[in-house]
Amino acid sequence: MAAEIICVGTELLLGDILNSNAQFLAQQLAALGIPHYYQTVVGDNPTRLCRVIQTAIDRGAELLIFTGGLGPTPDDLTCETLAQFFDAPLIEDPEIVADIAQKYAQRGRVMNPTNRKQALIPQGAMVLPNPAGTAPGIIWQPRPSVTLLTFPGVPSEMQRMWRETAIPYLQSQGWGKSIIYSRTLKFWGIPESELAQKVRDYFDLTNPTVAPYAGKGEVKLRISAQAPSLETAQALIAPVEANLREMGGMYCYGADEETLASVVGQLLQARGQTLSVAESCTGGGLGQMITAIAGSSSYFTGGAIAYDNSVKIRCLQVNPEDLATWGAVSATVAQQMARGVQQLLSTHWGLSITGIAGPDGGTEEKPVGLVYIGLAKPNGTVESFAHQFGHNQDRSAIRHLSACGALDHLRRELLTSVAIAEVST
């Protein structure tokens, strides 16, 4: 029994509204273990909507979930089109009329006559109540092999209706007897093709399955299992996850909702150590990533946005002669920035970034995307790392990659120094 999501609205096709409803419903179907292979977005056009419905049925969908097109305006045609497609009359439901009138009265307003359109539902359909808005949905089985659920396009209304009414209904009808559970491993510093080559044999698994994804400098491996219970699904995934983590080695930095910033924070907290940052081309982006983590004040002291060279000199004690000789984008300056902020704010670690984010300012010797990351350690040593992030990347991407790259260098050092300490003891 497969489901299909059909989102109705010309505004979605034009890109005026982000289609978050499809994402939410896809996640919910997975949690219920309901197979779902297609999503469609169609404009407010009854002819095209009828074609979409027929296509979904032809490819075996038995549960059709619609969002949008339930309002009072002339272009809200979902229920009307469904009734036309399945050759059923529209009838006005007096309970819906009363509910809409009551909601208007609670707001000190009188129901507009056009709102009565929202009370028209196909004969034989059940009302899917909308506690938060005026547009109800329907639950309808126009054919023995087809079940329809309709929801308004407003995400908050749709989500509440799904949780309060749709899920209990589907479960009562035998849908959702298993669950699909996923874990997503995250990797930094390794190309997608290289990681795929390392783990290629795992792509042939059927339950659990493994699939790669790439974006914003990182690679992800999603492991999904279908099972009667969460515990069983987790048990299926656990050995595969352990093997993939081992194969990924230091490139694997976390899973699911973890970020490089949150992982670094956990490592710093575990060691009782503090961090400060000095930024040039990222303009505060690194500090923003760190402070986005709740509780980061326990290990993050602060930082300096040393955009102009005068700030590097006055605040971070960067040597003016080194700036003149090597330039602001150099290993020497990155090291001095890291050491300078470490000393300025008396932290265990100092992390710096200096580079050319573009689109201008690059030269043949120092092209756009050249970034140096400095790392001052508690033992008094300072390192720097050169990166070229400019390959087909815009300014925003270079800044993002620079901040993430800096966090990754600190993460690796924290893990490596802990391992060394454990061996020496």
Short mmCIF file of N, CA and C in Angstrom, two decimals, residues 261-411:
data_model
loop_
_atom_site.label_atom_id
_atom_site.label_comp_id
_atom_site.label_asym_id
_atom_site.label_seq_id
_atom_site.Cartn_x
_atom_site.Cartn_y
_atom_site.Cartn_z
N ALA A 261 29.87 22.46 14.98
CA ALA A 261 29.92 23.33 16.15
C ALA A 261 29.46 22.61 17.41
N SER A 262 28.40 21.81 17.31
CA SER A 262 27.91 21.11 18.51
C SER A 262 28.88 20.03 18.95
N VAL A 263 29.52 19.34 18.00
CA VAL A 263 30.49 18.30 18.34
C VAL A 263 31.72 18.92 19.01
N VAL A 264 32.21 20.02 18.45
CA VAL A 264 33.34 20.72 19.07
C VAL A 264 32.97 21.16 20.49
N GLY A 265 31.76 21.67 20.65
CA GLY A 265 31.32 22.09 21.98
C GLY A 265 31.31 20.95 22.97
N GLN A 266 30.83 19.78 22.54
CA GLN A 266 30.82 18.62 23.43
C GLN A 266 32.23 18.23 23.85
N LEU A 267 33.16 18.28 22.91
CA LEU A 267 34.54 17.92 23.21
C LEU A 267 35.18 18.92 24.18
N LEU A 268 34.92 20.20 23.96
CA LEU A 268 35.46 21.22 24.86
C LEU A 268 34.88 21.08 26.27
N GLN A 269 33.57 20.86 26.33
CA GLN A 269 32.93 20.69 27.64
C GLN A 269 33.49 19.49 28.38
N ALA A 270 33.69 18.40 27.66
CA ALA A 270 34.21 17.18 28.29
C ALA A 270 35.59 17.40 28.88
N ARG A 271 36.36 18.30 28.28
CA ARG A 271 37.71 18.56 28.75
C ARG A 271 37.80 19.76 29.68
N GLY A 272 36.68 20.47 29.84
CA GLY A 272 36.69 21.65 30.70
C GLY A 272 37.55 22.76 30.14
N GLN A 273 37.57 22.90 28.80
CA GLN A 273 38.42 23.90 28.17
C GLN A 273 37.60 24.96 27.45
N THR A 274 38.27 26.07 27.14
CA THR A 274 37.59 27.22 26.55
C THR A 274 38.18 27.57 25.19
N LEU A 275 37.40 28.34 24.43
CA LEU A 275 37.76 28.68 23.06
C LEU A 275 37.46 30.15 22.79
N SER A 276 38.33 30.78 22.00
CA SER A 276 38.06 32.12 21.48
C SER A 276 38.42 32.11 19.99
N VAL A 277 37.86 33.04 19.22
CA VAL A 277 38.08 33.04 17.78
C VAL A 277 38.45 34.43 17.28
N ALA A 278 39.23 34.45 16.21
CA ALA A 278 39.58 35.69 15.52
C ALA A 278 39.22 35.51 14.05
N GLU A 279 38.37 36.38 13.54
CA GLU A 279 37.87 36.21 12.17
C GLU A 279 38.14 37.43 11.31
N SER A 280 38.48 37.15 10.07
CA SER A 280 38.61 38.21 9.09
C SER A 280 37.55 38.02 8.01
N CYS A 281 37.79 37.13 7.04
CA CYS A 281 36.87 37.02 5.90
C CYS A 281 35.49 36.47 6.27
N THR A 282 35.38 35.74 7.37
CA THR A 282 34.07 35.19 7.75
C THR A 282 33.21 36.18 8.51
N GLY A 283 33.79 37.27 8.96
CA GLY A 283 33.02 38.38 9.52
C GLY A 283 32.07 38.03 10.65
N GLY A 284 32.42 37.09 11.48
CA GLY A 284 31.56 36.70 12.60
C GLY A 284 30.80 35.41 12.37
N GLY A 285 30.91 34.83 11.18
CA GLY A 285 30.17 33.61 10.88
C GLY A 285 30.57 32.43 11.75
N LEU A 286 31.87 32.35 12.08
CA LEU A 286 32.34 31.27 12.94
C LEU A 286 31.76 31.41 14.34
N GLY A 287 31.79 32.61 14.87
CA GLY A 287 31.21 32.84 16.19
C GLY A 287 29.72 32.57 16.21
N GLN A 288 29.04 32.90 15.11
CA GLN A 288 27.60 32.64 15.03
C GLN A 288 27.31 31.15 15.10
N MET A 289 28.10 30.34 14.38
CA MET A 289 27.90 28.89 14.42
C MET A 289 28.09 28.36 15.83
N ILE A 290 29.10 28.85 16.50
CA ILE A 290 29.41 28.36 17.86
C ILE A 290 28.31 28.75 18.84
N THR A 291 27.90 30.02 18.79
CA THR A 291 26.91 30.50 19.76
C THR A 291 25.49 30.07 19.42
N ALA A 292 25.27 29.46 18.24
CA ALA A 292 23.95 28.90 17.93
C ALA A 292 23.65 27.68 18.78
N ILE A 293 24.66 27.12 19.42
CA ILE A 293 24.51 25.93 20.26
C ILE A 293 24.15 26.36 21.68
N ALA A 294 23.04 25.86 22.18
CA ALA A 294 22.63 26.18 23.55
C ALA A 294 23.71 25.71 24.53
N GLY A 295 24.05 26.56 25.48
CA GLY A 295 25.06 26.21 26.48
C GLY A 295 26.47 26.51 26.06
N SER A 296 26.66 27.16 24.90
CA SER A 296 28.02 27.42 24.42
C SER A 296 28.78 28.41 25.29
N SER A 297 28.06 29.16 26.13
CA SER A 297 28.75 30.11 27.01
C SER A 297 29.65 29.42 28.03
N SER A 298 29.45 28.12 28.22
CA SER A 298 30.29 27.40 29.19
C SER A 298 31.70 27.13 28.65
N TYR A 299 31.87 27.25 27.33
CA TYR A 299 33.20 26.98 26.77
C TYR A 299 33.64 28.04 25.76
N PHE A 300 32.73 28.89 25.27
CA PHE A 300 33.10 29.91 24.29
C PHE A 300 33.13 31.27 24.97
N THR A 301 34.31 31.88 24.97
CA THR A 301 34.48 33.17 25.65
C THR A 301 34.08 34.34 24.77
N GLY A 302 34.47 34.30 23.51
CA GLY A 302 34.16 35.40 22.61
C GLY A 302 35.16 35.44 21.48
N GLY A 303 35.24 36.59 20.81
CA GLY A 303 36.17 36.67 19.69
C GLY A 303 36.34 38.08 19.18
N ALA A 304 37.10 38.19 18.11
CA ALA A 304 37.37 39.48 17.47
C ALA A 304 37.13 39.36 15.98
N ILE A 305 36.40 40.33 15.41
CA ILE A 305 36.24 40.40 13.97
C ILE A 305 37.30 41.40 13.48
N ALA A 306 38.45 40.87 13.13
CA ALA A 306 39.60 41.71 12.74
C ALA A 306 39.61 41.86 11.23
N TYR A 307 38.65 42.61 10.71
CA TYR A 307 38.51 42.72 9.25
C TYR A 307 39.60 43.62 8.67
N ASP A 308 39.83 44.73 9.32
CA ASP A 308 40.87 45.65 8.86
C ASP A 308 42.20 45.29 9.52
N ASN A 309 43.31 45.54 8.79
CA ASN A 309 44.62 45.20 9.34
C ASN A 309 44.93 45.94 10.63
N SER A 310 44.38 47.14 10.78
CA SER A 310 44.66 47.90 12.01
C SER A 310 44.11 47.18 13.23
N VAL A 311 42.99 46.47 13.07
CA VAL A 311 42.43 45.71 14.19
C VAL A 311 43.30 44.49 14.47
N LYS A 312 43.82 43.88 13.44
CA LYS A 312 44.73 42.74 13.64
C LYS A 312 45.96 43.18 14.45
N ILE A 313 46.43 44.37 14.15
CA ILE A 313 47.63 44.87 14.83
C ILE A 313 47.32 45.27 16.26
N ARG A 314 46.27 46.11 16.44
CA ARG A 314 46.00 46.67 17.77
C ARG A 314 45.43 45.64 18.73
N CYS A 315 44.49 44.82 18.27
CA CYS A 315 43.79 43.91 19.18
C CYS A 315 44.46 42.54 19.29
N LEU A 316 45.04 42.09 18.19
CA LEU A 316 45.55 40.72 18.17
C LEU A 316 47.07 40.64 18.14
N GLN A 317 47.71 41.80 18.18
CA GLN A 317 49.17 41.86 18.24
C GLN A 317 49.85 41.22 17.03
N VAL A 318 49.20 41.31 15.87
CA VAL A 318 49.84 40.83 14.65
C VAL A 318 50.97 41.79 14.27
N ASN A 319 52.09 41.27 13.90
CA ASN A 319 53.27 42.06 13.58
C ASN A 319 53.05 42.83 12.27
N PRO A 320 53.15 44.18 12.30
CA PRO A 320 52.94 44.97 11.08
C PRO A 320 53.92 44.62 9.97
N GLU A 321 55.14 44.26 10.35
CA GLU A 321 56.13 43.91 9.34
C GLU A 321 55.74 42.60 8.63
N ASP A 322 55.18 41.67 9.39
CA ASP A 322 54.73 40.41 8.78
C ASP A 322 53.54 40.65 7.85
N LEU A 323 52.68 41.58 8.23
CA LEU A 323 51.56 41.94 7.36
C LEU A 323 52.07 42.53 6.05
N ALA A 324 53.07 43.39 6.16
CA ALA A 324 53.62 44.02 4.97
C ALA A 324 54.35 43.01 4.09
N THR A 325 55.04 42.05 4.73
CA THR A 325 55.83 41.08 3.98
C THR A 325 54.98 39.97 3.38
N TRP A 326 54.10 39.39 4.19
CA TRP A 326 53.36 38.20 3.79
C TRP A 326 51.90 38.48 3.38
N GLY A 327 51.38 39.59 3.84
CA GLY A 327 49.99 39.92 3.57
C GLY A 327 49.06 39.36 4.62
N ALA A 328 47.84 39.92 4.68
CA ALA A 328 46.87 39.48 5.69
C ALA A 328 46.45 38.03 5.48
N VAL A 329 46.44 37.60 4.22
CA VAL A 329 46.05 36.21 3.93
C VAL A 329 47.34 35.39 3.82
N SER A 330 47.77 34.87 4.96
CA SER A 330 49.02 34.12 5.01
C SER A 330 49.04 33.24 6.24
N ALA A 331 49.89 32.23 6.20
CA ALA A 331 50.02 31.32 7.34
C ALA A 331 50.51 32.06 8.57
N THR A 332 51.47 32.97 8.38
CA THR A 332 52.04 33.71 9.50
C THR A 332 50.99 34.53 10.22
N VAL A 333 50.18 35.25 9.46
CA VAL A 333 49.15 36.11 10.07
C VAL A 333 48.06 35.26 10.72
N ALA A 334 47.69 34.16 10.10
CA ALA A 334 46.67 33.28 10.70
C ALA A 334 47.15 32.77 12.06
N GLN A 335 48.41 32.39 12.15
CA GLN A 335 48.95 31.90 13.42
C GLN A 335 48.97 33.01 14.47
N GLN A 336 49.38 34.21 14.07
CA GLN A 336 49.44 35.32 15.02
C GLN A 336 48.04 35.74 15.48
N MET A 337 47.07 35.67 14.59
CA MET A 337 45.69 35.98 14.98
C MET A 337 45.18 34.98 16.02
N ALA A 338 45.45 33.69 15.77
CA ALA A 338 45.00 32.66 16.72
C ALA A 338 45.66 32.84 18.07
N ARG A 339 46.98 33.06 18.07
CA ARG A 339 47.68 33.26 19.34
C ARG A 339 47.22 34.56 20.01
N GLY A 340 46.98 35.58 19.21
CA GLY A 340 46.57 36.87 19.77
C GLY A 340 45.24 36.80 20.49
N VAL A 341 44.24 36.16 19.89
CA VAL A 341 42.94 36.09 20.55
C VAL A 341 42.98 35.13 21.73
N GLN A 342 43.79 34.10 21.64
CA GLN A 342 43.97 33.17 22.78
C GLN A 342 44.50 33.92 23.99
N GLN A 343 45.49 34.78 23.78
CA GLN A 343 46.09 35.53 24.88
C GLN A 343 45.18 36.67 25.33
N LEU A 344 44.53 37.32 24.36
CA LEU A 344 43.65 38.44 24.70
C LEU A 344 42.52 38.02 25.62
N LEU A 345 41.94 36.85 25.35
CA LEU A 345 40.77 36.40 26.12
C LEU A 345 41.09 35.27 27.09
N SER A 346 42.37 34.91 27.20
CA SER A 346 42.83 33.92 28.19
C SER A 346 42.06 32.60 28.06
N THR A 347 42.05 32.04 26.86
CA THR A 347 41.36 30.77 26.63
C THR A 347 42.38 29.67 26.35
N HIS A 348 41.92 28.43 26.46
CA HIS A 348 42.80 27.30 26.18
C HIS A 348 43.14 27.22 24.69
N TRP A 349 42.14 27.50 23.84
CA TRP A 349 42.30 27.38 22.40
C TRP A 349 42.00 28.71 21.72
N GLY A 350 42.75 29.00 20.67
CA GLY A 350 42.47 30.16 19.83
C GLY A 350 42.36 29.71 18.39
N LEU A 351 41.30 30.12 17.71
CA LEU A 351 41.03 29.68 16.34
C LEU A 351 40.85 30.91 15.46
N SER A 352 41.54 30.93 14.32
CA SER A 352 41.47 32.11 13.46
C SER A 352 41.19 31.74 12.01
N ILE A 353 40.66 32.73 11.28
CA ILE A 353 40.40 32.57 9.84
C ILE A 353 40.78 33.87 9.15
N THR A 354 41.56 33.76 8.09
CA THR A 354 41.85 34.91 7.24
C THR A 354 41.92 34.42 5.80
N GLY A 355 41.22 35.11 4.88
CA GLY A 355 41.18 34.62 3.52
C GLY A 355 40.56 35.62 2.57
N ILE A 356 40.37 35.19 1.32
CA ILE A 356 39.80 36.03 0.27
C ILE A 356 38.48 35.39 -0.16
N ALA A 357 37.37 35.99 0.29
CA ALA A 357 36.05 35.41 0.01
C ALA A 357 35.49 35.86 -1.33
N GLY A 358 36.08 36.88 -1.93
CA GLY A 358 35.64 37.32 -3.25
C GLY A 358 34.37 38.16 -3.21
N PRO A 359 33.80 38.46 -4.37
CA PRO A 359 34.26 37.98 -5.68
C PRO A 359 35.51 38.70 -6.20
N ASP A 360 35.90 39.82 -5.55
CA ASP A 360 37.09 40.55 -5.96
C ASP A 360 38.21 40.32 -4.96
N GLY A 361 39.38 40.86 -5.26
CA GLY A 361 40.50 40.82 -4.33
C GLY A 361 41.49 39.71 -4.57
N GLY A 362 41.18 38.79 -5.47
CA GLY A 362 42.09 37.69 -5.73
C GLY A 362 43.19 38.07 -6.72
N THR A 363 44.31 37.37 -6.63
CA THR A 363 45.42 37.54 -7.57
C THR A 363 45.84 36.16 -8.06
N GLU A 364 46.76 36.12 -8.99
CA GLU A 364 47.25 34.84 -9.46
C GLU A 364 47.94 34.08 -8.34
N GLU A 365 48.66 34.81 -7.49
CA GLU A 365 49.37 34.19 -6.38
C GLU A 365 48.41 33.80 -5.25
N LYS A 366 47.44 34.67 -5.01
CA LYS A 366 46.45 34.42 -3.95
C LYS A 366 45.06 34.58 -4.55
N PRO A 367 44.50 33.50 -5.11
CA PRO A 367 43.20 33.58 -5.78
C PRO A 367 42.05 33.65 -4.78
N VAL A 368 40.89 34.03 -5.31
CA VAL A 368 39.67 34.01 -4.50
C VAL A 368 39.45 32.59 -3.97
N GLY A 369 39.14 32.50 -2.71
CA GLY A 369 38.92 31.20 -2.08
C GLY A 369 40.09 30.70 -1.27
N LEU A 370 41.25 31.39 -1.36
CA LEU A 370 42.39 31.00 -0.54
C LEU A 370 42.13 31.41 0.90
N VAL A 371 42.20 30.47 1.80
CA VAL A 371 41.90 30.72 3.21
C VAL A 371 42.96 30.04 4.08
N TYR A 372 43.40 30.78 5.10
CA TYR A 372 44.30 30.21 6.09
C TYR A 372 43.57 30.14 7.43
N ILE A 373 43.70 29.00 8.08
CA ILE A 373 43.10 28.78 9.40
C ILE A 373 44.22 28.60 10.41
N GLY A 374 44.16 29.35 11.48
CA GLY A 374 45.17 29.26 12.53
C GLY A 374 44.61 28.60 13.77
N LEU A 375 45.44 27.81 14.47
CA LEU A 375 44.99 27.12 15.68
C LEU A 375 46.07 27.21 16.74
N ALA A 376 45.77 27.94 17.81
CA ALA A 376 46.67 28.07 18.96
C ALA A 376 46.23 27.08 20.02
N LYS A 377 47.19 26.25 20.49
CA LYS A 377 46.87 25.14 21.38
C LYS A 377 47.23 25.47 22.84
N PRO A 378 46.67 24.71 23.76
CA PRO A 378 46.98 24.96 25.17
C PRO A 378 48.45 24.76 25.52
N ASN A 379 49.16 23.95 24.75
CA ASN A 379 50.56 23.68 25.06
C ASN A 379 51.51 24.74 24.53
N GLY A 380 50.97 25.80 23.93
CA GLY A 380 51.80 26.90 23.47
C GLY A 380 52.16 26.85 22.00
N THR A 381 51.89 25.75 21.32
CA THR A 381 52.20 25.66 19.89
C THR A 381 51.06 26.25 19.07
N VAL A 382 51.43 26.67 17.85
CA VAL A 382 50.45 27.25 16.93
C VAL A 382 50.65 26.62 15.56
N GLU A 383 49.53 26.25 14.92
CA GLU A 383 49.57 25.68 13.57
C GLU A 383 48.72 26.53 12.64
N SER A 384 48.96 26.34 11.35
CA SER A 384 48.10 26.96 10.35
C SER A 384 47.84 25.97 9.23
N PHE A 385 46.70 26.14 8.55
CA PHE A 385 46.28 25.22 7.50
C PHE A 385 45.77 26.04 6.32
N ALA A 386 46.27 25.73 5.13
CA ALA A 386 45.86 26.45 3.93
C ALA A 386 44.78 25.66 3.19
N HIS A 387 43.76 26.37 2.70
CA HIS A 387 42.68 25.75 1.93
C HIS A 387 42.38 26.58 0.70
N GLN A 388 41.93 25.93 -0.33
CA GLN A 388 41.43 26.62 -1.52
C GLN A 388 39.96 26.26 -1.69
N PHE A 389 39.09 27.17 -1.24
CA PHE A 389 37.65 26.94 -1.27
C PHE A 389 36.99 27.61 -2.47
N GLY A 390 37.76 28.12 -3.42
CA GLY A 390 37.18 28.97 -4.46
C GLY A 390 36.70 28.27 -5.70
N HIS A 391 36.77 26.96 -5.78
CA HIS A 391 36.38 26.26 -7.00
C HIS A 391 34.86 26.33 -7.20
N ASN A 392 34.45 27.20 -8.10
CA ASN A 392 33.03 27.37 -8.45
C ASN A 392 32.16 27.71 -7.23
N GLN A 393 32.72 28.41 -6.26
CA GLN A 393 31.98 28.78 -5.07
C GLN A 393 31.79 30.30 -5.02
N ASP A 394 30.62 30.73 -4.51
CA ASP A 394 30.42 32.16 -4.35
C ASP A 394 30.90 32.61 -2.97
N ARG A 395 30.77 33.88 -2.71
CA ARG A 395 31.28 34.47 -1.47
C ARG A 395 30.68 33.80 -0.24
N SER A 396 29.36 33.62 -0.25
CA SER A 396 28.69 33.02 0.90
C SER A 396 29.19 31.60 1.15
N ALA A 397 29.38 30.83 0.09
CA ALA A 397 29.84 29.45 0.24
C ALA A 397 31.26 29.40 0.78
N ILE A 398 32.12 30.30 0.29
CA ILE A 398 33.51 30.32 0.77
C ILE A 398 33.54 30.64 2.27
N ARG A 399 32.73 31.57 2.69
CA ARG A 399 32.69 31.92 4.12
C ARG A 399 32.18 30.74 4.95
N HIS A 400 31.16 30.06 4.44
CA HIS A 400 30.62 28.90 5.16
C HIS A 400 31.65 27.78 5.26
N LEU A 401 32.30 27.48 4.14
CA LEU A 401 33.30 26.42 4.13
C LEU A 401 34.48 26.77 5.05
N SER A 402 34.83 28.03 5.10
CA SER A 402 35.94 28.47 5.95
C SER A 402 35.61 28.25 7.42
N ALA A 403 34.41 28.65 7.85
CA ALA A 403 34.03 28.49 9.25
C ALA A 403 33.93 27.01 9.62
N CYS A 404 33.33 26.21 8.75
CA CYS A 404 33.22 24.77 9.03
C CYS A 404 34.59 24.11 9.03
N GLY A 405 35.44 24.53 8.08
CA GLY A 405 36.78 23.97 8.04
C GLY A 405 37.56 24.26 9.30
N ALA A 406 37.41 25.46 9.84
CA ALA A 406 38.10 25.82 11.08
C ALA A 406 37.62 24.94 12.23
N LEU A 407 36.31 24.73 12.33
CA LEU A 407 35.77 23.87 13.39
C LEU A 407 36.26 22.44 13.24
N ASP A 408 36.38 22.00 11.99
CA ASP A 408 36.83 20.63 11.77
C ASP A 408 38.28 20.44 12.20
N HIS A 409 39.12 21.42 11.93
CA HIS A 409 40.52 21.32 12.38
C HIS A 409 40.59 21.25 13.90
N LEU A 410 39.79 22.07 14.57
CA LEU A 410 39.78 22.03 16.04
C LEU A 410 39.24 20.68 16.52
N ARG A 411 38.18 20.18 15.89
CA ARG A 411 37.61 18.87 16.28
C ARG A 411 38.67 17.77 16.19
#
